[in-house]
Coordinates of C-alpha atoms in Angstrom, one line a residue:
M18 CA -100.1 20.7 214.3
E19 CA -99.0 22.3 211.1
N20 CA -98.2 25.5 212.9
F21 CA -95.9 23.6 215.3
V22 CA -93.9 22.0 212.4
M23 CA -93.5 25.4 210.7
L24 CA -92.2 26.9 213.9
A25 CA -89.6 24.2 214.3
Y26 CA -88.4 24.7 210.7
L27 CA -88.0 28.4 211.1
R28 CA -86.0 27.9 214.3
Q29 CA -83.6 25.5 212.4
R30 CA -83.1 27.9 209.6
K31 CA -82.1 30.7 212.0
Q32 CA -79.4 28.4 213.4
L33 CA -78.0 27.6 209.9
V34 CA -77.6 31.2 208.6
P35 CA -74.6 32.1 210.8
A36 CA -72.7 28.9 209.8
S37 CA -73.3 29.5 206.1
C38 CA -72.0 33.1 206.4
I39 CA -68.9 31.9 208.1
T40 CA -68.1 29.3 205.3
L41 CA -68.7 31.8 202.6
A42 CA -66.4 34.4 204.2
F43 CA -63.6 31.8 204.6
T44 CA -63.9 30.8 201.0
I45 CA -63.7 34.4 199.8
F46 CA -60.7 35.1 202.0
S47 CA -58.8 32.0 200.7
C48 CA -59.3 33.0 197.1
M49 CA -58.2 36.5 197.8
W50 CA -55.1 35.2 199.6
L51 CA -54.2 32.9 196.7
L52 CA -54.6 35.7 194.2
A53 CA -52.4 38.0 196.3
A54 CA -49.7 35.2 196.7
K55 CA -49.5 34.4 193.0
A56 CA -48.2 36.8 190.4
S57 CA -48.2 37.0 186.6
A58 CA -45.4 34.8 185.2
I59 CA -44.1 33.5 181.8
A60 CA -43.8 29.8 181.0
V61 CA -40.8 29.1 178.7
I62 CA -41.7 26.3 176.2
V63 CA -38.9 24.6 174.2
D64 CA -39.9 22.3 171.4
G65 CA -43.5 22.0 172.8
E66 CA -42.5 21.2 176.4
T67 CA -42.7 23.6 179.3
Q68 CA -39.2 23.9 180.8
F69 CA -39.4 26.6 183.5
L70 CA -41.0 29.8 184.6
V71 CA -39.7 33.4 184.5
A72 CA -40.9 36.8 185.4
S73 CA -40.2 38.3 182.0
R74 CA -39.9 37.0 178.5
Q75 CA -37.5 39.8 177.7
E76 CA -35.0 38.3 180.1
V77 CA -35.0 35.0 178.2
L78 CA -34.7 36.7 174.8
Q79 CA -31.8 38.9 175.9
T80 CA -30.0 35.9 177.4
L81 CA -30.5 33.8 174.2
T82 CA -29.2 36.7 172.0
Q83 CA -26.1 37.0 174.2
M84 CA -25.5 33.3 174.1
E85 CA -25.7 33.3 170.3
I86 CA -23.2 36.3 170.1
D87 CA -20.8 34.6 172.5
K88 CA -20.9 31.3 170.6
E89 CA -20.4 33.0 167.2
G90 CA -17.4 34.7 168.6
Q91 CA -15.9 31.4 169.7
V92 CA -16.4 29.5 166.4
G93 CA -16.1 32.4 164.0
F94 CA -19.2 31.9 161.9
D95 CA -22.9 32.6 162.0
L96 CA -25.2 30.5 164.1
E97 CA -29.0 30.1 164.6
M98 CA -31.0 28.5 167.4
G99 CA -32.1 25.0 166.5
N100 CA -35.1 24.9 168.8
E101 CA -38.5 26.4 168.8
V102 CA -39.0 28.6 171.9
E103 CA -42.5 29.8 172.9
F104 CA -43.9 31.8 175.8
K105 CA -47.2 31.5 177.7
E106 CA -48.6 33.8 180.4
V107 CA -49.5 32.0 183.6
F108 CA -49.9 32.7 187.3
A109 CA -47.3 31.2 189.7
L110 CA -45.8 31.6 193.1
S111 CA -42.8 33.9 193.1
S112 CA -40.7 31.1 194.7
K113 CA -41.2 29.0 191.5
L114 CA -39.6 31.6 189.1
V115 CA -36.1 31.2 187.7
R116 CA -33.9 34.1 188.6
A117 CA -32.1 36.1 185.9
E118 CA -28.6 34.9 186.9
Q119 CA -29.7 31.3 186.5
L120 CA -31.0 31.7 183.0
A121 CA -27.8 31.2 181.0
A122 CA -26.9 27.9 182.6
L123 CA -30.4 26.6 182.3
L124 CA -30.8 27.6 178.7
E125 CA -27.4 26.0 177.8
Q126 CA -29.0 22.7 178.8
K127 CA -32.2 23.2 176.9
V128 CA -31.4 24.8 173.6
D129 CA -28.9 24.0 170.8
F130 CA -27.3 26.3 168.2
N131 CA -27.0 25.2 164.6
A132 CA -24.9 26.4 161.8
V133 CA -25.7 26.6 158.1
A134 CA -22.9 24.3 157.0
T135 CA -21.8 22.3 153.9
T136 CA -22.0 18.5 154.2
I137 CA -20.2 16.0 152.1
M138 CA -22.6 13.2 151.1
V139 CA -21.4 9.7 150.0
N140 CA -24.0 7.5 148.3
G141 CA -26.7 9.6 149.9
Q142 CA -25.3 9.4 153.4
A143 CA -23.9 12.4 155.3
V144 CA -20.3 11.7 156.3
V145 CA -18.8 15.0 157.4
S146 CA -19.8 18.7 157.7
L147 CA -17.6 21.8 157.2
V148 CA -18.1 25.5 157.6
N149 CA -18.4 26.5 154.0
E150 CA -18.8 25.1 150.5
D151 CA -15.4 26.1 149.2
E152 CA -13.7 24.3 152.0
A153 CA -15.7 21.2 151.4
R154 CA -15.1 21.1 147.6
Q155 CA -11.4 21.8 148.1
L156 CA -11.2 18.8 150.5
V157 CA -12.8 16.5 148.0
E158 CA -10.4 17.6 145.3
Q159 CA -7.5 17.3 147.7
F160 CA -8.4 13.6 148.4
K161 CA -8.9 12.9 144.7
G162 CA -5.6 14.5 143.8
E163 CA -3.7 12.4 146.4
F164 CA -4.4 9.3 144.3
G165 CA -4.4 11.0 140.9
S166 CA -0.7 10.8 140.4
V167 CA 0.6 8.4 137.8
D168 CA 3.8 6.3 137.6
Q169 CA 6.6 6.9 135.1
G170 CA 5.4 6.1 131.6
E171 CA 1.8 6.4 132.4
K172 CA -0.9 8.8 131.2
L173 CA -4.0 9.6 133.2
I174 CA -7.2 9.0 131.2
Q175 CA -9.9 9.5 133.7
L176 CA -10.1 10.3 137.4
G177 CA -13.2 10.1 139.6
F178 CA -14.9 8.5 142.6
E179 CA -16.3 5.0 142.8
E180 CA -19.1 6.4 145.1
Q181 CA -21.6 9.1 144.3
V182 CA -20.2 12.3 146.0
E183 CA -22.3 15.4 146.6
V184 CA -21.7 18.6 148.5
V185 CA -24.9 20.1 150.0
E186 CA -25.9 22.9 152.3
E187 CA -27.8 22.0 155.4
R188 CA -28.3 23.0 159.0
V189 CA -26.3 20.9 161.5
A190 CA -25.6 21.0 165.2
L191 CA -22.5 22.9 166.2
D192 CA -20.7 19.8 167.6
Q193 CA -21.1 18.1 164.2
I194 CA -18.9 20.6 162.3
C195 CA -15.3 19.5 161.7
T196 CA -12.2 21.4 160.9
R197 CA -10.7 20.7 157.5
E198 CA -7.9 18.6 159.1
Q199 CA -10.5 16.5 161.0
A200 CA -12.7 16.1 158.0
Y201 CA -9.7 14.9 155.8
D202 CA -8.6 12.4 158.5
L203 CA -12.1 11.1 158.7
I204 CA -12.5 10.6 155.0
K205 CA -9.0 9.0 154.7
T206 CA -9.2 6.7 157.7
G207 CA -12.9 6.2 158.1
T208 CA -13.1 7.1 161.8
L209 CA -12.2 9.6 164.4
N210 CA -12.7 7.0 167.2
P211 CA -9.7 4.6 167.3
E212 CA -10.3 1.1 168.4
K213 CA -8.4 -0.6 171.3
Y214 CA -6.3 -3.8 171.1
I215 CA -5.0 -5.9 174.0
V216 CA -1.5 -7.2 173.5
Q217 CA -1.4 -11.0 173.4
E218 CA 1.4 -13.6 173.7
G219 CA 3.6 -13.5 170.6
D220 CA 2.5 -10.0 169.5
N221 CA 4.7 -7.3 168.3
L222 CA 4.0 -3.9 166.8
W223 CA 4.5 -5.0 163.2
L224 CA 2.0 -7.9 163.6
I225 CA -0.5 -5.7 165.4
A226 CA -0.3 -3.1 162.6
R227 CA -0.8 -5.7 160.0
R228 CA -3.9 -7.2 161.7
N229 CA -5.4 -3.8 162.1
D230 CA -4.4 -2.5 158.6
T231 CA -2.4 0.4 160.0
Y232 CA 1.3 1.5 160.4
V233 CA 3.7 0.8 163.3
D234 CA 4.5 4.6 163.4
E235 CA 0.7 5.4 163.7
I236 CA 0.4 3.0 166.7
K237 CA 3.5 4.4 168.4
K238 CA 2.2 8.0 167.9
S239 CA -1.3 7.2 169.1
N240 CA 0.1 5.5 172.3
N241 CA 3.1 7.8 172.9
L242 CA 5.5 4.8 172.7
T243 CA 9.2 5.5 172.8
S244 CA 10.2 1.9 172.0
E245 CA 8.7 -1.2 170.4
N246 CA 8.8 -3.2 173.7
L247 CA 5.3 -4.5 174.7
S248 CA 3.9 -6.2 177.7
L249 CA 1.3 -8.9 177.9
G250 CA -2.2 -7.4 178.4
Q251 CA -1.1 -3.9 177.5
E252 CA -3.9 -1.8 175.9
L253 CA -3.1 -0.1 172.7
I254 CA -5.1 2.4 170.6
V255 CA -5.2 1.4 166.9
V256 CA -6.7 3.1 163.9
K257 CA -8.1 1.0 161.2
T258 CA -7.8 2.7 157.9
K259 CA -11.0 2.3 155.9
P260 CA -11.3 5.3 153.6
L261 CA -14.9 6.6 153.0
L262 CA -14.1 7.5 149.4
T263 CA -12.5 5.4 146.7
V264 CA -10.6 7.3 144.0
V265 CA -10.7 5.4 140.7
A266 CA -8.0 6.3 138.2
Q267 CA -7.9 4.9 134.6
V268 CA -4.5 5.0 133.1
E269 CA -2.6 4.0 130.0
G270 CA 1.1 3.1 130.3
E271 CA 4.2 1.7 128.7
K272 CA 6.9 0.0 130.5
V273 CA 9.6 -2.7 130.4
E274 CA 9.0 -5.8 132.4
A275 CA 11.0 -8.8 133.2
I276 CA 10.4 -12.2 131.5
P277 CA 11.0 -14.8 134.3
Y278 CA 13.6 -17.3 133.5
E279 CA 13.0 -21.0 133.9
T280 CA 14.9 -23.4 136.1
Q281 CA 16.4 -26.5 134.6
V282 CA 17.6 -29.4 136.8
V283 CA 20.3 -31.7 135.7
V284 CA 20.9 -34.9 137.7
D285 CA 24.5 -36.0 138.0
A286 CA 24.7 -39.5 139.3
S287 CA 28.4 -39.1 140.1
A288 CA 28.0 -35.9 142.0
P289 CA 27.7 -35.8 145.8
A290 CA 24.4 -35.2 147.5
T291 CA 24.4 -31.4 147.0
V292 CA 23.0 -28.9 144.7
R293 CA 25.1 -26.4 142.8
V294 CA 24.3 -23.7 140.3
R295 CA 25.9 -24.3 136.9
E296 CA 24.2 -21.2 135.3
Q297 CA 22.7 -18.4 137.4
G298 CA 20.1 -17.6 134.8
S299 CA 18.8 -14.2 134.0
D300 CA 15.4 -12.7 133.2
G301 CA 14.5 -11.5 129.8
E302 CA 12.8 -8.2 129.0
K303 CA 9.7 -7.2 127.2
K304 CA 8.1 -3.8 126.4
I305 CA 4.4 -3.7 127.1
T306 CA 1.6 -1.2 126.7
Y307 CA -1.3 -1.6 129.1
Q308 CA -4.5 -0.1 130.4
A309 CA -5.1 -0.2 134.2
V310 CA -7.6 0.8 136.8
K311 CA -6.2 2.0 140.2
K312 CA -8.3 2.3 143.3
N313 CA -6.8 4.6 145.9
G314 CA -3.5 4.2 144.2
V315 CA -3.5 0.3 144.1
I316 CA -3.9 -1.5 140.8
A317 CA -7.2 -3.3 140.7
E318 CA -7.3 -4.3 137.1
R319 CA -4.7 -4.4 134.3
E320 CA -5.0 -5.4 130.6
I321 CA -1.9 -5.7 128.4
T322 CA -2.7 -4.4 125.0
S323 CA 0.6 -5.2 123.3
E324 CA 4.1 -6.5 124.1
E325 CA 7.5 -6.7 122.4
I326 CA 10.3 -9.0 123.4
L327 CA 13.5 -7.0 123.9
K328 CA 15.7 -9.8 125.4
N329 CA 15.1 -13.5 125.9
P330 CA 15.5 -15.0 129.3
V331 CA 18.5 -17.3 130.1
A332 CA 17.5 -20.5 132.0
R333 CA 18.9 -21.2 135.4
V334 CA 20.7 -24.6 135.5
L335 CA 21.0 -26.6 138.7
V336 CA 23.1 -29.7 139.0
K337 CA 21.9 -32.2 141.6
G338 CA 23.7 -35.2 143.0
N339 CA 21.9 -38.5 142.5
Q340 CA 21.1 -38.8 146.2
V341 CA 19.8 -35.4 146.9
V342 CA 16.8 -35.2 149.1
Q343 CA 14.4 -32.3 148.6
V344 CA 14.5 -30.9 152.0
A345 CA 11.6 -28.6 151.6
S346 CA 9.0 -31.1 150.3
R347 CA 6.2 -32.5 152.4
G348 CA 7.2 -35.4 154.6
S349 CA 10.9 -34.3 154.6
S350 CA 12.9 -34.0 157.7
G351 CA 12.5 -30.3 157.9
I352 CA 14.5 -27.2 157.0
S353 CA 18.0 -26.6 158.3
K354 CA 20.2 -23.6 158.2
G355 CA 21.3 -22.6 154.7
V356 CA 19.0 -24.8 152.6
L357 CA 16.5 -22.3 151.5
D358 CA 17.1 -20.3 148.4
W359 CA 16.7 -16.5 148.1
P360 CA 13.4 -15.6 146.5
V361 CA 15.1 -12.8 144.6
Y362 CA 18.6 -11.3 144.8
G363 CA 18.9 -7.6 145.7
P364 CA 19.8 -5.1 148.5
I365 CA 18.1 -5.6 151.9
S366 CA 16.3 -2.4 152.9
Q367 CA 14.9 -3.7 156.2
Y368 CA 16.4 -6.5 158.3
Y369 CA 14.6 -8.9 160.7
R370 CA 14.1 -7.1 164.0
G371 CA 11.5 -6.4 166.6
G372 CA 8.4 -5.0 164.9
H373 CA 9.5 -6.3 161.5
P374 CA 9.7 -10.2 161.4
A375 CA 11.0 -10.3 157.9
I376 CA 13.6 -9.0 155.5
D377 CA 12.7 -6.6 152.7
I378 CA 14.6 -7.3 149.5
T379 CA 14.4 -4.4 147.0
G380 CA 14.3 -4.7 143.3
K381 CA 12.5 -3.6 140.2
T382 CA 8.8 -4.1 139.8
G383 CA 8.1 -7.2 137.7
T384 CA 11.3 -9.1 138.8
S385 CA 10.6 -12.8 139.2
L386 CA 10.1 -14.1 142.7
R387 CA 10.9 -17.8 143.2
A388 CA 9.9 -20.4 145.7
S389 CA 12.6 -20.7 148.3
G390 CA 11.8 -24.4 148.6
S391 CA 9.4 -27.0 147.4
G392 CA 6.0 -27.2 149.0
Y393 CA 2.3 -26.4 148.6
V394 CA 0.7 -23.0 148.2
V395 CA -1.6 -22.4 151.1
S396 CA -2.5 -18.8 150.3
A397 CA -2.3 -16.7 147.2
G398 CA -4.2 -13.4 146.7
W399 CA -4.8 -10.1 148.2
N400 CA -4.1 -9.9 152.0
G401 CA -4.7 -6.4 153.4
G402 CA -1.5 -4.6 154.1
Y403 CA 0.6 -7.4 152.6
G404 CA -1.0 -6.6 149.2
N405 CA -0.7 -9.5 146.7
C406 CA 0.8 -12.3 148.8
V407 CA 1.8 -15.9 148.5
V408 CA 2.4 -18.3 151.4
I409 CA 4.0 -21.7 150.8
D410 CA 4.0 -24.6 153.3
H411 CA 7.3 -26.5 153.1
G412 CA 6.4 -29.2 155.6
N413 CA 7.6 -30.0 159.2
G414 CA 6.1 -26.7 160.4
Y415 CA 8.0 -24.4 158.1
S416 CA 6.4 -21.9 155.7
T417 CA 7.5 -18.8 153.8
R418 CA 5.6 -15.6 152.9
Y419 CA 6.2 -13.4 149.9
A420 CA 4.4 -10.1 150.2
H421 CA 3.7 -6.9 148.1
C422 CA 3.9 -8.8 144.9
N423 CA 3.0 -7.1 141.7
S424 CA 1.4 -10.2 140.2
L425 CA 0.9 -13.8 141.2
N426 CA 1.7 -16.9 139.2
V427 CA 0.3 -19.6 141.5
S428 CA -2.9 -20.6 143.2
V429 CA -4.0 -22.2 146.4
G430 CA -3.3 -25.9 146.6
Q431 CA -0.7 -25.9 143.8
K432 CA 2.5 -27.9 144.4
V433 CA 5.5 -25.8 143.6
S434 CA 9.2 -26.7 143.2
R435 CA 12.2 -25.0 144.6
G436 CA 13.2 -22.1 142.3
Q437 CA 9.8 -22.0 140.5
V438 CA 8.5 -18.5 139.6
I439 CA 5.6 -17.9 142.0
A440 CA 5.1 -14.1 141.6
T441 CA 6.7 -10.9 140.5
L442 CA 8.2 -8.2 142.7
G443 CA 6.0 -5.2 143.3
S444 CA 4.7 -2.6 145.8
T445 CA 1.1 -3.5 146.5
G446 CA -0.6 -3.1 149.8
R447 CA 1.1 -1.0 152.5
S448 CA 4.5 -0.5 150.8
T449 CA 6.9 2.3 150.4
G450 CA 8.4 1.0 147.2
P451 CA 9.1 -2.1 145.1
H452 CA 10.4 -4.9 147.3
C453 CA 9.8 -8.4 148.5
H454 CA 8.7 -8.7 152.1
F455 CA 10.1 -12.2 152.9
E456 CA 9.1 -14.1 156.0
V457 CA 10.1 -17.5 157.3
M458 CA 7.8 -19.1 159.9
Y459 CA 8.3 -22.2 162.0
N460 CA 5.2 -23.6 163.8
G461 CA 3.5 -20.2 163.3
S462 CA 6.4 -18.1 164.7
T463 CA 8.7 -16.1 162.6
V464 CA 12.4 -16.8 162.4
N465 CA 15.2 -14.7 160.9
P466 CA 15.3 -15.6 157.2
L467 CA 19.0 -15.0 157.1
S468 CA 19.5 -18.0 159.3
V469 CA 18.0 -20.4 156.8
L470 CA 18.9 -18.8 153.4
K471 CA 21.7 -20.1 151.3

């Protein structure tokens, strides 16, 4: 029995030997075919990640070198690659390899070139980078110098920045380097990316410029406008001016300022219901010495250290009929043509027109500005491009605005009388020189001041 089992086992083994040989031969053949199909290749690794395969690392190195030379020729200064490129030997099918003529385009997407540049830091934050240190330092000094000039009779005591400003060398991406002109614009305006504004009902270029703290000419230039005509829904590019640096100038000065005259009212029971001027009045003069702090050319603080009276003011005398009604007081019947007084007398440098809903009355800094009518002060203080500004509500929908004031004599909520000194003429905010920007508004819309002034 045992001999029979052994015989059966041997017969089975003889049948299995040919099958095993066939399997072994197929496996060896497959391995040989795969080895023959695959070839030695180079994996290109950028910043730790495998990007593609090539036949030779030398092709990659030559292409990178040529790219660097070409870019340096375009920008005019030395560059260095900003990525870590490594190579690893692998086996790969030839169909998976990147061809030499494809390398430049592929590497352009995978690697960046940096420059050793000079960066201007403001309060520890990088704001702009330039090619070299000299250019960066010159730009900082140029900006400082723009606001370092003094007015007549002033002496500059100290000039510097409100912020901490540093110039440091660092490696930055090529697309982060600005020209000197771009860098200066960025520091001066605060942005290279202008915002957009949609024209609304009642808008004009002057109002849009005021709201966005910019100039009419800047808006026209940015939008290639040949006129000041706008259409509802029109999209405009505006640039909000928010300097990245604040130049602080400490000055001492001496000047002659006006002493505002007072207004006296005499009631004449026998006179008709009109108002006439018996005495025009005139401002006095005083010589003052002062210390002031200017920020980007605008007075932020001023302290008078001494003053001397040169000429006393002469009071303005008004004669009122017994039945005169104060047209401009609250609860009155409103303002009619010719009943508002001039806030100040002087040449008109800008008339009421499209884009400028006011008249600009020029004069000397410090000249008294007077309320055109009785009413209540609804706004008094700094108002962006308007500078120091006062707004008076005269009742029945009418109000007046006095902008670019040198100083303010009233506060919000205060009741003022017609002819009362409310401020002094100046050139604060967005102003090209000393003047009073005078607006008259009815129910929120401006009207020509000349149609309501006496």
